[in-house]
């Protein structure tokens, strides 16, 4: 396991604090202390206050075999790149500059609590072996990114609690995990990209801005997630994004009830709402719906006429043009829900034509209504 991240020929195995400082403690010209750790196995516990007032801490190709508990009181930045924590990690304090965890593996439950990041924070290419309650009572003032999280051994996922994000936060490339954002506060944009979660927990979560999403899905409770997000957007008087989450909520409900008995009436209602105006969000879908159902309903009526005005095959350009013109005129009449029921009488229609005509004008009228609702989408909710 160690050979995966540490070069064997250059490995330093550290068993005590004095040796640790001898190898890795540095000072700049002003006397500020900092640590640069590389190709090392740290097999000793370091007192939590040891890094309280250092300039920065950088760890590369390092394994921490013992518990690593750190309290940064006034530190510029931390950087962990290709690092394994065999035992528990616990970090708290204030970070003044950009900080990052990249290609890091956690083998035990760990936490970052009461941490304030004043600049950018990156948490990327992370392997989690057990539940990691990482972000508890933290504050991210700058942008934060959490991406490429891999779970093993059936761990529960990544948990945040009572954490404030003041700038934009990104969650990217997270697959088959739980993500808990309970009691968190997002003061800027939350961006979700290629996030496929088993469950997203949002109890007492506050969103003061919008949510960007691209390729997002949930294995459990997706309807409740979208309902809560819709509610948060409405609290912020953000009707535009609330409508989008309303559509996702309805699509999730439709997927949910597909497992129910076939005669459930909600299945048809949700299906029609989806194809007629995309749950009130797209009037162009409504226009396409009206055109589609009118064509589907109109041509069977023509085929049922006893005295048809057209003949199959080619009978010259003029007769073809006349037949097309007559068809368009009759179709325009048919697409008007209030058209006369006798508009085909001169062609001797069959009795079934009148039944069919009345049935189909219901769908056409419904399509007009749904199209209007789509154009009025910003006045809804």
Short mmCIF file of C-alpha atoms in Angstrom, two decimals, residues 23-220:
data_model
loop_
_atom_site.label_atom_id
_atom_site.label_comp_id
_atom_site.label_asym_id
_atom_site.label_seq_id
_atom_site.Cartn_x
_atom_site.Cartn_y
_atom_site.Cartn_z
CA UNK A 23 13.44 16.70 8.47
CA UNK A 24 10.51 18.91 7.57
CA UNK A 25 10.52 22.18 9.52
CA UNK A 26 11.68 25.21 7.55
CA UNK A 27 11.91 28.97 8.10
CA UNK A 28 11.66 31.82 5.64
CA UNK A 29 13.94 34.91 5.81
CA UNK A 30 11.48 36.57 8.20
CA UNK A 31 11.62 33.66 10.61
CA UNK A 32 8.17 32.30 9.78
CA UNK A 33 7.92 28.54 10.28
CA UNK A 34 6.50 26.24 7.62
CA UNK A 35 6.53 22.51 6.85
CA UNK A 36 7.20 20.70 3.57
CA UNK A 37 6.74 16.94 3.84
CA UNK A 38 7.55 14.64 0.93
CA UNK A 39 8.09 10.88 0.48
CA UNK A 40 7.52 10.14 4.13
CA UNK A 41 5.72 7.77 6.44
CA UNK A 42 4.73 9.66 9.58
CA UNK A 43 4.40 7.07 12.33
CA UNK A 44 4.19 9.37 15.33
CA UNK A 45 1.43 11.46 16.84
CA UNK A 46 1.96 15.20 16.57
CA UNK A 47 0.47 17.46 19.28
CA UNK A 48 -2.58 19.25 17.90
CA UNK A 49 -1.13 22.70 18.69
CA UNK A 50 2.16 22.00 16.85
CA UNK A 51 1.05 23.78 13.66
CA UNK A 52 -0.96 26.58 15.27
CA UNK A 53 0.99 29.53 13.89
CA UNK A 54 2.90 28.13 10.94
CA UNK A 55 3.06 29.83 7.55
CA UNK A 56 1.88 26.79 5.58
CA UNK A 57 1.88 22.99 5.53
CA UNK A 58 2.55 21.05 2.31
CA UNK A 59 2.43 17.26 2.15
CA UNK A 60 3.27 15.28 -0.99
CA UNK A 61 3.53 11.49 -1.36
CA UNK A 62 3.08 11.01 2.37
CA UNK A 63 1.44 8.44 4.60
CA UNK A 64 0.20 9.30 8.09
CA UNK A 65 0.17 6.01 9.98
CA UNK A 66 -0.88 7.59 13.26
CA UNK A 67 -3.75 9.87 14.15
CA UNK A 68 -3.27 13.36 12.73
CA UNK A 69 -5.02 16.09 14.73
CA UNK A 70 -4.22 19.68 13.79
CA UNK A 71 -5.33 23.07 15.11
CA UNK A 72 -4.44 25.95 12.76
CA UNK A 73 -4.93 29.25 14.53
CA UNK A 74 -3.34 31.50 11.94
CA UNK A 75 -2.07 29.64 8.87
CA UNK A 76 -1.78 30.77 5.28
CA UNK A 77 -2.58 27.47 3.60
CA UNK A 78 -2.44 23.69 3.65
CA UNK A 79 -1.87 21.31 0.75
CA UNK A 80 -2.18 17.51 0.74
CA UNK A 81 -1.22 15.90 -2.58
CA UNK A 82 -1.10 12.09 -2.92
CA UNK A 83 -1.54 11.42 0.78
CA UNK A 84 -2.98 8.54 2.82
CA UNK A 85 -4.42 8.86 6.30
CA UNK A 86 -4.34 5.41 7.87
CA UNK A 87 -5.83 6.67 11.11
CA UNK A 88 -8.19 9.52 11.89
CA UNK A 89 -7.63 13.02 10.54
CA UNK A 90 -9.02 16.04 12.41
CA UNK A 91 -8.39 19.63 11.33
CA UNK A 92 -9.73 22.96 12.51
CA UNK A 93 -8.66 26.62 12.42
CA UNK A 94 -8.30 29.43 9.87
CA UNK A 95 -6.70 29.23 6.41
CA UNK A 96 -5.87 32.56 4.80
CA UNK A 97 -4.84 31.41 1.31
CA UNK A 98 -5.82 28.74 -1.24
CA UNK A 99 -5.80 25.25 0.25
CA UNK A 100 -6.33 21.80 -1.22
CA UNK A 101 -6.74 18.06 -0.72
CA UNK A 102 -5.85 16.26 -3.96
CA UNK A 103 -5.54 12.49 -4.46
CA UNK A 104 -6.08 11.74 -0.79
CA UNK A 105 -7.25 8.47 0.79
CA UNK A 106 -9.03 8.28 4.15
CA UNK A 107 -9.11 4.92 5.90
CA UNK A 108 -10.85 6.00 9.09
CA UNK A 109 -13.71 8.31 10.02
CA UNK A 110 -12.31 11.83 9.96
CA UNK A 111 -13.49 15.39 10.30
CA UNK A 112 -12.71 18.97 9.42
CA UNK A 113 -14.62 21.12 11.88
CA UNK A 114 -14.74 24.80 12.77
CA UNK A 115 -12.52 25.56 9.82
CA UNK A 116 -12.60 28.96 8.10
CA UNK A 117 -11.22 29.11 4.54
CA UNK A 118 -10.81 32.69 3.40
CA UNK A 119 -9.72 31.80 -0.15
CA UNK A 120 -10.24 28.88 -2.52
CA UNK A 121 -10.62 25.33 -1.17
CA UNK A 122 -10.25 22.21 -3.36
CA UNK A 123 -11.19 18.68 -2.31
CA UNK A 124 -10.54 16.46 -5.35
CA UNK A 125 -9.77 12.84 -6.27
CA UNK A 126 -10.69 11.60 -2.82
CA UNK A 127 -11.04 7.95 -1.78
CA UNK A 128 -13.22 7.35 1.26
CA UNK A 129 -13.10 4.01 3.07
CA UNK A 130 -15.41 4.86 5.96
CA UNK A 131 -17.97 7.51 6.77
CA UNK A 132 -16.20 10.85 6.78
CA UNK A 133 -18.04 13.63 8.57
CA UNK A 134 -15.71 16.12 7.09
CA UNK A 135 -17.25 19.52 7.17
CA UNK A 136 -18.87 20.45 10.46
CA UNK A 137 -19.44 24.09 11.48
CA UNK A 138 -17.14 25.35 8.74
CA UNK A 139 -17.13 28.54 6.71
CA UNK A 140 -15.92 28.74 3.12
CA UNK A 141 -15.48 32.38 2.18
CA UNK A 142 -13.87 31.70 -1.19
CA UNK A 143 -14.89 29.24 -3.90
CA UNK A 144 -14.97 25.58 -2.93
CA UNK A 145 -14.78 22.49 -5.14
CA UNK A 146 -15.56 18.89 -4.17
CA UNK A 147 -15.00 16.48 -7.05
CA UNK A 148 -14.12 12.92 -8.04
CA UNK A 149 -15.07 11.24 -4.79
CA UNK A 150 -14.70 7.45 -4.70
CA UNK A 151 -16.21 5.30 -2.00
CA UNK A 152 -15.06 1.80 -1.09
CA UNK A 153 -16.14 -0.84 1.41
CA UNK A 154 -19.73 0.40 1.35
CA UNK A 155 -19.06 3.63 3.24
CA UNK A 156 -21.93 6.06 3.62
CA UNK A 157 -20.57 9.08 1.78
CA UNK A 158 -19.68 12.68 2.52
CA UNK A 159 -21.41 14.61 5.27
CA UNK A 160 -21.62 18.35 5.83
CA UNK A 161 -23.34 19.94 8.78
CA UNK A 162 -23.90 23.58 9.77
CA UNK A 163 -21.48 24.80 7.10
CA UNK A 164 -21.69 28.15 5.31
CA UNK A 165 -20.61 28.68 1.69
CA UNK A 166 -20.28 32.38 0.94
CA UNK A 167 -18.95 31.99 -2.61
CA UNK A 168 -19.77 29.55 -5.40
CA UNK A 169 -19.42 25.86 -4.53
CA UNK A 170 -18.98 23.02 -7.02
CA UNK A 171 -19.84 19.34 -6.61
CA UNK A 172 -18.58 17.33 -9.58
CA UNK A 173 -18.21 13.69 -10.59
CA UNK A 174 -19.71 12.10 -7.51
CA UNK A 175 -21.22 8.67 -8.05
CA UNK A 176 -23.30 6.32 -5.87
CA UNK A 177 -22.80 8.09 -2.55
CA UNK A 178 -24.82 9.81 0.11
CA UNK A 179 -24.27 13.55 0.30
CA UNK A 180 -25.57 15.30 3.38
CA UNK A 181 -25.94 19.10 3.37
CA UNK A 182 -28.08 19.30 6.49
CA UNK A 183 -28.24 22.74 8.15
CA UNK A 184 -25.87 24.20 5.54
CA UNK A 185 -26.22 27.68 4.08
CA UNK A 186 -25.42 28.58 0.47
CA UNK A 187 -25.08 32.32 -0.02
CA UNK A 188 -23.94 31.98 -3.63
CA UNK A 189 -24.41 29.49 -6.47
CA UNK A 190 -24.42 25.75 -5.85
CA UNK A 191 -23.23 23.92 -8.97
CA UNK A 192 -23.91 20.18 -9.41
CA UNK A 193 -22.30 18.43 -12.41
CA UNK A 194 -22.31 14.70 -13.14
CA UNK A 195 -23.59 14.00 -9.66
CA UNK A 196 -25.40 10.65 -9.28
CA UNK A 197 -26.22 10.17 -5.64
CA UNK A 198 -27.88 7.41 -3.69
CA UNK A 199 -29.48 10.18 -1.62
CA UNK A 200 -29.13 13.92 -1.03
CA UNK A 201 -30.03 15.11 2.46
CA UNK A 202 -31.24 18.72 2.77
CA UNK A 203 -32.81 19.08 6.21
CA UNK A 204 -32.82 22.76 7.30
CA UNK A 205 -30.61 23.69 4.33
CA UNK A 206 -30.82 27.32 3.13
CA UNK A 207 -30.19 28.50 -0.44
CA UNK A 208 -29.89 32.24 -0.98
CA UNK A 209 -28.95 31.95 -4.64
CA UNK A 210 -29.58 29.71 -7.62
CA UNK A 211 -28.57 26.11 -8.29
CA UNK A 212 -26.82 25.03 -11.48
CA UNK A 213 -27.21 21.39 -12.53
CA UNK A 214 -25.88 19.17 -15.28
CA UNK A 215 -26.43 15.41 -15.34
CA UNK A 216 -27.84 15.09 -11.82
CA UNK A 217 -29.77 12.07 -10.53
CA UNK A 218 -30.71 10.47 -7.23
CA UNK A 219 -31.26 6.83 -6.38
CA UNK A 220 -33.55 7.56 -3.45
#
